[in-house]
Structure formats: C-alpha cells, structure tokens
C-alpha cells in the first residue's frame, strides 16, 4: 500500500511541471494594423505591440503580442491578409486599421464594410476583437468626418467589442510625440499610445481569460 502511494505521488510529481506550464500559458494576441502598429521608422522593440506587451507584463499579465502591422495598409488590405496574419491559436486581436483609408479619402462605407467583415470572420473563428478607433482629419469636411468617425463606435456597439475610441489620443497634433512627417508616433508617442490604451486592453484581457477559463 505504501509502495502504491509512493508511486502515485511520484507520478503526480512528474505531471506537475506540465500542469504548471499549462496554467502559465500566455494569452496570444495579434495586433493587426498599419504603420501605426508596425512601428514606422522605429526599432522593433519600440513598436506598439512590443511596448504594450512589456507594459502588460510589468502589470502581471502573461501575454505575447505578435506584430501584424503593415505600413500603408488599408482596412481592405487588412481583410485580404486576415487569414495568414491571424493564425490558429490566437486568443484575441487588437484591430487598428482605417487611418490610411481616411488619409486617402476612401468612402467610409468601404472602410466600415471591410472592418466589419474582419470582425465577423474573427468572431466566426472564436477570436475576440479589441477595436482601436481612428478619427478623420478636420480638413476632410464635416460630412466626411461624421460618417468616418461613427464607424468605430457603431461597430463596437453592434458586435459588443471593447473600444479604444482614438488610437492616437495624446499623439495627433503633438509635435513632441510625432515624427517629422507630423503623422507617425515617435518612440515617446508610442509610449503615450500604450499609456492611453492600457486600461482598455486590460478589460479585453479579462474577457479573454473568462472565455478561456
């Protein structure tokens, strides 16, 4: 009897490392976006996904964030590459697209349709989405701005998404936080983006943990 107990305990001990590793498996996120995600003219470790991952880990979250940002990409471009940009096993997606649509004056209906298709296709795969919003530039006129700016809150309501209303909050129009093109964040600007979006991401992680648990 004692021998059986010893063998049983030894067996449990041998399984323990595997159980611990399973419990500690990080949440795997993909940041799907354009140059704002990719880290235009920044070192890889200063890009949004890397800085966000570091900030989350510092707050005790076990996460891995893949950088699926492509400079110059539109919402339609993100949709075209969705399947290979978001691999199987992804727990959640931070969706940051639409800035290039806006800069090109793309019909907001086109942007809305592409973003919604991305959201629906990910939902069908069981992959939740955090939606990072964008706002239209003032020079595009009030009608365009109204139509474009409504895309993100509308989609968040329709699909029950965590929404961060404006990805470039605290960066847009702030010379100290943008490169010389006046559009893309500096490393300091990315830190400001991460500071702003962090509470929304933590809310998103709570949803993911509940879903996974």
PDB file of C-alpha atoms in Angstrom:
ATOM      1  CA  UNK A   1       0.000   0.000   0.000  1.00  0.00           C
ATOM      2  CA  UNK A   2       2.812   2.358   0.915  1.00  0.00           C
ATOM      3  CA  UNK A   3       4.597   1.432  -2.301  1.00  0.00           C
ATOM      4  CA  UNK A   4       1.450   2.265  -4.307  1.00  0.00           C
ATOM      5  CA  UNK A   5       1.137   5.632  -2.581  1.00  0.00           C
ATOM      6  CA  UNK A   6       4.774   6.416  -3.272  1.00  0.00           C
ATOM      7  CA  UNK A   7       4.381   5.526  -6.950  1.00  0.00           C
ATOM      8  CA  UNK A   8       1.218   7.634  -7.172  1.00  0.00           C
ATOM      9  CA  UNK A   9       2.924  10.636  -5.603  1.00  0.00           C
ATOM     10  CA  UNK A  10       5.893  10.200  -7.906  1.00  0.00           C
ATOM     11  CA  UNK A  11       3.536  10.129 -10.869  1.00  0.00           C
ATOM     12  CA  UNK A  12       1.815  13.309  -9.742  1.00  0.00           C
ATOM     13  CA  UNK A  13       5.171  14.986  -9.220  1.00  0.00           C
ATOM     14  CA  UNK A  14       6.221  14.110 -12.751  1.00  0.00           C
ATOM     15  CA  UNK A  15       2.989  15.640 -14.094  1.00  0.00           C
ATOM     16  CA  UNK A  16       3.272  18.814 -12.023  1.00  0.00           C
ATOM     17  CA  UNK A  17       5.695  20.692 -14.330  1.00  0.00           C
ATOM     18  CA  UNK A  18       3.395  20.048 -17.272  1.00  0.00           C
ATOM     19  CA  UNK A  19       0.365  21.231 -15.323  1.00  0.00           C
ATOM     20  CA  UNK A  20       2.218  24.364 -14.221  1.00  0.00           C
ATOM     21  CA  UNK A  21       3.277  25.125 -17.785  1.00  0.00           C
ATOM     22  CA  UNK A  22      -0.311  24.743 -18.966  1.00  0.00           C
ATOM     23  CA  UNK A  23      -1.540  27.096 -16.260  1.00  0.00           C
ATOM     24  CA  UNK A  24       1.107  29.639 -17.154  1.00  0.00           C
ATOM     25  CA  UNK A  25       0.499  29.600 -20.919  1.00  0.00           C
ATOM     26  CA  UNK A  26       0.341  33.234 -22.057  1.00  0.00           C
ATOM     27  CA  UNK A  27      -2.569  34.743 -23.894  1.00  0.00           C
ATOM     28  CA  UNK A  28      -1.598  35.093 -27.531  1.00  0.00           C
ATOM     29  CA  UNK A  29      -2.672  38.361 -29.128  1.00  0.00           C
ATOM     30  CA  UNK A  30      -2.194  39.707 -32.631  1.00  0.00           C
ATOM     31  CA  UNK A  31      -2.023  43.440 -33.296  1.00  0.00           C
ATOM     32  CA  UNK A  32      -3.478  43.751 -36.799  1.00  0.00           C
ATOM     33  CA  UNK A  33      -2.862  47.177 -38.226  1.00  0.00           C
ATOM     34  CA  UNK A  34      -0.963  49.571 -40.448  1.00  0.00           C
ATOM     35  CA  UNK A  35       2.217  51.603 -39.908  1.00  0.00           C
ATOM     36  CA  UNK A  36       0.942  52.807 -36.528  1.00  0.00           C
ATOM     37  CA  UNK A  37       1.143  49.209 -35.355  1.00  0.00           C
ATOM     38  CA  UNK A  38       4.150  48.188 -37.454  1.00  0.00           C
ATOM     39  CA  UNK A  39       6.339  50.889 -35.890  1.00  0.00           C
ATOM     40  CA  UNK A  40       7.201  53.091 -38.864  1.00  0.00           C
ATOM     41  CA  UNK A  41      10.832  54.272 -38.599  1.00  0.00           C
ATOM     42  CA  UNK A  42      11.165  52.795 -35.113  1.00  0.00           C
ATOM     43  CA  UNK A  43      13.221  49.865 -33.790  1.00  0.00           C
ATOM     44  CA  UNK A  44      11.198  46.664 -33.391  1.00  0.00           C
ATOM     45  CA  UNK A  45      11.271  46.920 -29.601  1.00  0.00           C
ATOM     46  CA  UNK A  46       9.797  50.443 -29.775  1.00  0.00           C
ATOM     47  CA  UNK A  47       6.806  49.443 -31.908  1.00  0.00           C
ATOM     48  CA  UNK A  48       3.329  49.433 -30.361  1.00  0.00           C
ATOM     49  CA  UNK A  49       2.944  45.640 -29.869  1.00  0.00           C
ATOM     50  CA  UNK A  50       6.329  45.280 -28.162  1.00  0.00           C
ATOM     51  CA  UNK A  51       5.833  48.278 -25.862  1.00  0.00           C
ATOM     52  CA  UNK A  52       2.300  47.169 -24.980  1.00  0.00           C
ATOM     53  CA  UNK A  53       3.463  43.621 -24.220  1.00  0.00           C
ATOM     54  CA  UNK A  54       6.191  44.959 -21.936  1.00  0.00           C
ATOM     55  CA  UNK A  55       3.719  47.220 -20.107  1.00  0.00           C
ATOM     56  CA  UNK A  56       1.231  44.391 -19.620  1.00  0.00           C
ATOM     57  CA  UNK A  57       3.899  42.018 -18.322  1.00  0.00           C
ATOM     58  CA  UNK A  58       5.014  44.691 -15.865  1.00  0.00           C
ATOM     59  CA  UNK A  59       1.442  44.656 -14.542  1.00  0.00           C
ATOM     60  CA  UNK A  60       1.471  40.886 -14.098  1.00  0.00           C
ATOM     61  CA  UNK A  61      -0.247  39.788 -17.304  1.00  0.00           C
ATOM     62  CA  UNK A  62       1.064  36.777 -19.211  1.00  0.00           C
ATOM     63  CA  UNK A  63       0.763  37.789 -22.849  1.00  0.00           C
ATOM     64  CA  UNK A  64       2.508  37.537 -26.183  1.00  0.00           C
ATOM     65  CA  UNK A  65       1.630  40.123 -28.821  1.00  0.00           C
ATOM     66  CA  UNK A  66       2.521  39.462 -32.450  1.00  0.00           C
ATOM     67  CA  UNK A  67       3.114  42.474 -34.673  1.00  0.00           C
ATOM     68  CA  UNK A  68       0.890  42.107 -37.751  1.00  0.00           C
ATOM     69  CA  UNK A  69       1.201  45.728 -38.806  1.00  0.00           C
ATOM     70  CA  UNK A  70       1.892  46.553 -42.459  1.00  0.00           C
ATOM     71  CA  UNK A  71       2.818  50.109 -43.384  1.00  0.00           C
ATOM     72  CA  UNK A  72       0.441  51.651 -45.892  1.00  0.00           C
ATOM     73  CA  UNK A  73      -2.242  49.040 -45.309  1.00  0.00           C
ATOM     74  CA  UNK A  74      -5.910  49.948 -45.593  1.00  0.00           C
ATOM     75  CA  UNK A  75      -8.835  48.207 -43.954  1.00  0.00           C
ATOM     76  CA  UNK A  76      -9.399  46.313 -47.200  1.00  0.00           C
ATOM     77  CA  UNK A  77      -5.741  45.287 -47.268  1.00  0.00           C
ATOM     78  CA  UNK A  78      -6.036  44.001 -43.713  1.00  0.00           C
ATOM     79  CA  UNK A  79      -9.053  41.967 -44.717  1.00  0.00           C
ATOM     80  CA  UNK A  80      -7.188  40.481 -47.686  1.00  0.00           C
ATOM     81  CA  UNK A  81      -4.413  39.149 -45.438  1.00  0.00           C
ATOM     82  CA  UNK A  82      -6.538  38.311 -42.419  1.00  0.00           C
ATOM     83  CA  UNK A  83      -6.226  34.533 -42.519  1.00  0.00           C
ATOM     84  CA  UNK A  84      -2.436  34.418 -42.561  1.00  0.00           C
ATOM     85  CA  UNK A  85      -1.972  37.437 -40.307  1.00  0.00           C
ATOM     86  CA  UNK A  86      -4.067  35.874 -37.537  1.00  0.00           C
ATOM     87  CA  UNK A  87      -3.002  32.227 -37.166  1.00  0.00           C
ATOM     88  CA  UNK A  88      -4.902  29.461 -35.421  1.00  0.00           C
ATOM     89  CA  UNK A  89      -4.353  29.557 -31.676  1.00  0.00           C
ATOM     90  CA  UNK A  90      -4.738  33.324 -31.441  1.00  0.00           C
ATOM     91  CA  UNK A  91      -6.680  34.296 -28.299  1.00  0.00           C
ATOM     92  CA  UNK A  92      -7.533  37.854 -29.320  1.00  0.00           C
ATOM     93  CA  UNK A  93      -6.908  40.585 -31.882  1.00  0.00           C
ATOM     94  CA  UNK A  94      -6.237  44.290 -31.425  1.00  0.00           C
ATOM     95  CA  UNK A  95      -7.637  45.742 -34.654  1.00  0.00           C
ATOM     96  CA  UNK A  96      -6.063  49.056 -35.684  1.00  0.00           C
ATOM     97  CA  UNK A  97      -6.943  49.911 -39.272  1.00  0.00           C
ATOM     98  CA  UNK A  98      -8.578  52.780 -41.122  1.00  0.00           C
ATOM     99  CA  UNK A  99      -6.070  55.624 -40.869  1.00  0.00           C
ATOM    100  CA  UNK A 100      -4.875  55.136 -44.441  1.00  0.00           C
ATOM    101  CA  UNK A 101      -8.456  54.896 -45.674  1.00  0.00           C
ATOM    102  CA  UNK A 102      -9.091  58.279 -44.094  1.00  0.00           C
ATOM    103  CA  UNK A 103      -5.921  59.876 -45.458  1.00  0.00           C
ATOM    104  CA  UNK A 104      -6.875  58.712 -48.957  1.00  0.00           C
ATOM    105  CA  UNK A 105     -10.431  59.966 -48.603  1.00  0.00           C
ATOM    106  CA  UNK A 106     -11.864  56.474 -49.062  1.00  0.00           C
ATOM    107  CA  UNK A 107     -15.643  56.268 -48.839  1.00  0.00           C
ATOM    108  CA  UNK A 108     -16.358  55.495 -45.156  1.00  0.00           C
ATOM    109  CA  UNK A 109     -18.854  52.853 -46.304  1.00  0.00           C
ATOM    110  CA  UNK A 110     -15.936  50.888 -47.783  1.00  0.00           C
ATOM    111  CA  UNK A 111     -13.944  51.151 -44.565  1.00  0.00           C
ATOM    112  CA  UNK A 112     -16.928  50.173 -42.458  1.00  0.00           C
ATOM    113  CA  UNK A 113     -17.658  47.106 -44.592  1.00  0.00           C
ATOM    114  CA  UNK A 114     -14.037  45.886 -44.509  1.00  0.00           C
ATOM    115  CA  UNK A 115     -13.685  46.349 -40.753  1.00  0.00           C
ATOM    116  CA  UNK A 116     -16.995  44.662 -40.068  1.00  0.00           C
ATOM    117  CA  UNK A 117     -16.068  41.734 -42.294  1.00  0.00           C
ATOM    118  CA  UNK A 118     -12.809  41.326 -40.360  1.00  0.00           C
ATOM    119  CA  UNK A 119     -14.712  41.383 -37.069  1.00  0.00           C
ATOM    120  CA  UNK A 120     -17.332  38.891 -38.250  1.00  0.00           C
ATOM    121  CA  UNK A 121     -14.771  36.491 -39.688  1.00  0.00           C
ATOM    122  CA  UNK A 122     -12.750  36.555 -36.486  1.00  0.00           C
ATOM    123  CA  UNK A 123     -15.916  36.052 -34.440  1.00  0.00           C
ATOM    124  CA  UNK A 124     -16.729  33.004 -36.557  1.00  0.00           C
ATOM    125  CA  UNK A 125     -13.296  31.644 -35.632  1.00  0.00           C
ATOM    126  CA  UNK A 126     -13.928  32.358 -31.943  1.00  0.00           C
ATOM    127  CA  UNK A 127     -11.334  35.164 -31.811  1.00  0.00           C
ATOM    128  CA  UNK A 128     -12.472  38.248 -29.850  1.00  0.00           C
ATOM    129  CA  UNK A 129     -11.529  41.744 -31.052  1.00  0.00           C
ATOM    130  CA  UNK A 130     -10.492  44.952 -29.340  1.00  0.00           C
ATOM    131  CA  UNK A 131     -11.257  47.788 -31.752  1.00  0.00           C
ATOM    132  CA  UNK A 132      -8.826  50.715 -31.852  1.00  0.00           C
ATOM    133  CA  UNK A 133     -10.653  53.701 -33.286  1.00  0.00           C
ATOM    134  CA  UNK A 134      -9.497  56.455 -35.596  1.00  0.00           C
ATOM    135  CA  UNK A 135     -10.801  59.980 -36.194  1.00  0.00           C
ATOM    136  CA  UNK A 136     -10.886  61.830 -39.513  1.00  0.00           C
ATOM    137  CA  UNK A 137      -8.689  64.880 -40.061  1.00  0.00           C
ATOM    138  CA  UNK A 138     -10.507  68.242 -39.801  1.00  0.00           C
ATOM    139  CA  UNK A 139      -9.653  69.215 -43.396  1.00  0.00           C
ATOM    140  CA  UNK A 140     -11.843  66.421 -44.785  1.00  0.00           C
ATOM    141  CA  UNK A 141     -15.040  68.320 -44.019  1.00  0.00           C
ATOM    142  CA  UNK A 142     -17.837  67.860 -41.531  1.00  0.00           C
ATOM    143  CA  UNK A 143     -19.853  65.360 -43.579  1.00  0.00           C
ATOM    144  CA  UNK A 144     -16.917  63.031 -44.167  1.00  0.00           C
ATOM    145  CA  UNK A 145     -15.812  63.328 -40.557  1.00  0.00           C
ATOM    146  CA  UNK A 146     -19.262  62.486 -39.248  1.00  0.00           C
ATOM    147  CA  UNK A 147     -19.512  59.385 -41.420  1.00  0.00           C
ATOM    148  CA  UNK A 148     -15.966  58.193 -40.751  1.00  0.00           C
ATOM    149  CA  UNK A 149     -15.874  58.898 -37.010  1.00  0.00           C
ATOM    150  CA  UNK A 150     -19.104  56.953 -36.486  1.00  0.00           C
ATOM    151  CA  UNK A 151     -17.637  53.710 -37.872  1.00  0.00           C
ATOM    152  CA  UNK A 152     -15.815  52.570 -34.749  1.00  0.00           C
ATOM    153  CA  UNK A 153     -18.409  53.235 -32.027  1.00  0.00           C
ATOM    154  CA  UNK A 154     -21.118  51.816 -34.283  1.00  0.00           C
ATOM    155  CA  UNK A 155     -19.192  48.577 -34.860  1.00  0.00           C
ATOM    156  CA  UNK A 156     -18.277  48.291 -31.184  1.00  0.00           C
ATOM    157  CA  UNK A 157     -21.929  48.566 -30.183  1.00  0.00           C
ATOM    158  CA  UNK A 158     -23.134  46.196 -32.895  1.00  0.00           C
ATOM    159  CA  UNK A 159     -20.614  43.479 -32.018  1.00  0.00           C
ATOM    160  CA  UNK A 160     -20.134  44.096 -28.272  1.00  0.00           C
ATOM    161  CA  UNK A 161     -16.443  44.953 -28.638  1.00  0.00           C
ATOM    162  CA  UNK A 162     -14.041  46.646 -26.271  1.00  0.00           C
ATOM    163  CA  UNK A 163     -13.386  50.007 -27.962  1.00  0.00           C
ATOM    164  CA  UNK A 164     -10.481  52.394 -27.555  1.00  0.00           C
ATOM    165  CA  UNK A 165     -12.018  55.444 -29.251  1.00  0.00           C
ATOM    166  CA  UNK A 166      -8.910  57.121 -30.720  1.00  0.00           C
ATOM    167  CA  UNK A 167      -5.634  55.268 -31.141  1.00  0.00           C
ATOM    168  CA  UNK A 168      -3.613  58.494 -31.498  1.00  0.00           C
ATOM    169  CA  UNK A 169      -5.089  60.249 -28.483  1.00  0.00           C
ATOM    170  CA  UNK A 170      -2.356  62.405 -26.966  1.00  0.00           C
ATOM    171  CA  UNK A 171      -0.200  61.983 -30.079  1.00  0.00           C
ATOM    172  CA  UNK A 172      -2.051  63.556 -33.014  1.00  0.00           C
ATOM    173  CA  UNK A 173      -1.180  67.229 -33.250  1.00  0.00           C
ATOM    174  CA  UNK A 174       1.531  66.926 -30.589  1.00  0.00           C
ATOM    175  CA  UNK A 175       4.842  67.746 -32.250  1.00  0.00           C
ATOM    176  CA  UNK A 176       6.886  66.207 -29.420  1.00  0.00           C
ATOM    177  CA  UNK A 177       5.141  62.867 -29.948  1.00  0.00           C
ATOM    178  CA  UNK A 178       5.253  62.644 -33.738  1.00  0.00           C
ATOM    179  CA  UNK A 179       7.964  62.172 -36.331  1.00  0.00           C
ATOM    180  CA  UNK A 180       8.844  64.955 -38.734  1.00  0.00           C
ATOM    181  CA  UNK A 181       6.015  63.853 -41.034  1.00  0.00           C
ATOM    182  CA  UNK A 182       3.561  65.006 -38.388  1.00  0.00           C
ATOM    183  CA  UNK A 183       1.653  61.717 -38.616  1.00  0.00           C
ATOM    184  CA  UNK A 184       3.548  58.792 -37.130  1.00  0.00           C
ATOM    185  CA  UNK A 185       4.380  58.448 -33.431  1.00  0.00           C
ATOM    186  CA  UNK A 186       7.901  58.721 -32.108  1.00  0.00           C
ATOM    187  CA  UNK A 187       9.044  56.205 -29.511  1.00  0.00           C
ATOM    188  CA  UNK A 188       7.734  58.644 -26.910  1.00  0.00           C
ATOM    189  CA  UNK A 189       4.487  58.850 -28.846  1.00  0.00           C
ATOM    190  CA  UNK A 190       4.104  55.070 -28.792  1.00  0.00           C
ATOM    191  CA  UNK A 191       4.573  55.131 -25.032  1.00  0.00           C
ATOM    192  CA  UNK A 192       1.732  57.659 -24.872  1.00  0.00           C
ATOM    193  CA  UNK A 193      -0.459  55.407 -27.029  1.00  0.00           C
ATOM    194  CA  UNK A 194       0.245  52.455 -24.742  1.00  0.00           C
ATOM    195  CA  UNK A 195      -0.454  54.520 -21.639  1.00  0.00           C
ATOM    196  CA  UNK A 196      -3.815  55.535 -23.065  1.00  0.00           C
ATOM    197  CA  UNK A 197      -4.943  52.153 -24.379  1.00  0.00           C
ATOM    198  CA  UNK A 198      -3.725  50.079 -21.423  1.00  0.00           C
ATOM    199  CA  UNK A 199      -6.980  50.146 -19.395  1.00  0.00           C
ATOM    200  CA  UNK A 200      -8.970  49.068 -22.463  1.00  0.00           C
ATOM    201  CA  UNK A 201      -6.528  46.229 -23.145  1.00  0.00           C
ATOM    202  CA  UNK A 202      -6.758  45.054 -19.541  1.00  0.00           C
ATOM    203  CA  UNK A 203     -10.560  44.991 -19.839  1.00  0.00           C
ATOM    204  CA  UNK A 204     -10.111  42.966 -23.026  1.00  0.00           C
ATOM    205  CA  UNK A 205      -7.751  40.528 -21.300  1.00  0.00           C
ATOM    206  CA  UNK A 206     -10.326  39.986 -18.571  1.00  0.00           C
ATOM    207  CA  UNK A 207     -12.817  38.958 -21.254  1.00  0.00           C
ATOM    208  CA  UNK A 208     -10.284  36.619 -22.825  1.00  0.00           C
ATOM    209  CA  UNK A 209      -9.417  34.994 -19.514  1.00  0.00           C
ATOM    210  CA  UNK A 210     -13.089  34.388 -18.760  1.00  0.00           C
ATOM    211  CA  UNK A 211     -13.581  32.874 -22.205  1.00  0.00           C
ATOM    212  CA  UNK A 212     -10.511  30.668 -21.866  1.00  0.00           C
ATOM    213  CA  UNK A 213     -11.309  29.639 -18.313  1.00  0.00           C
TER     214      UNK A 213
END
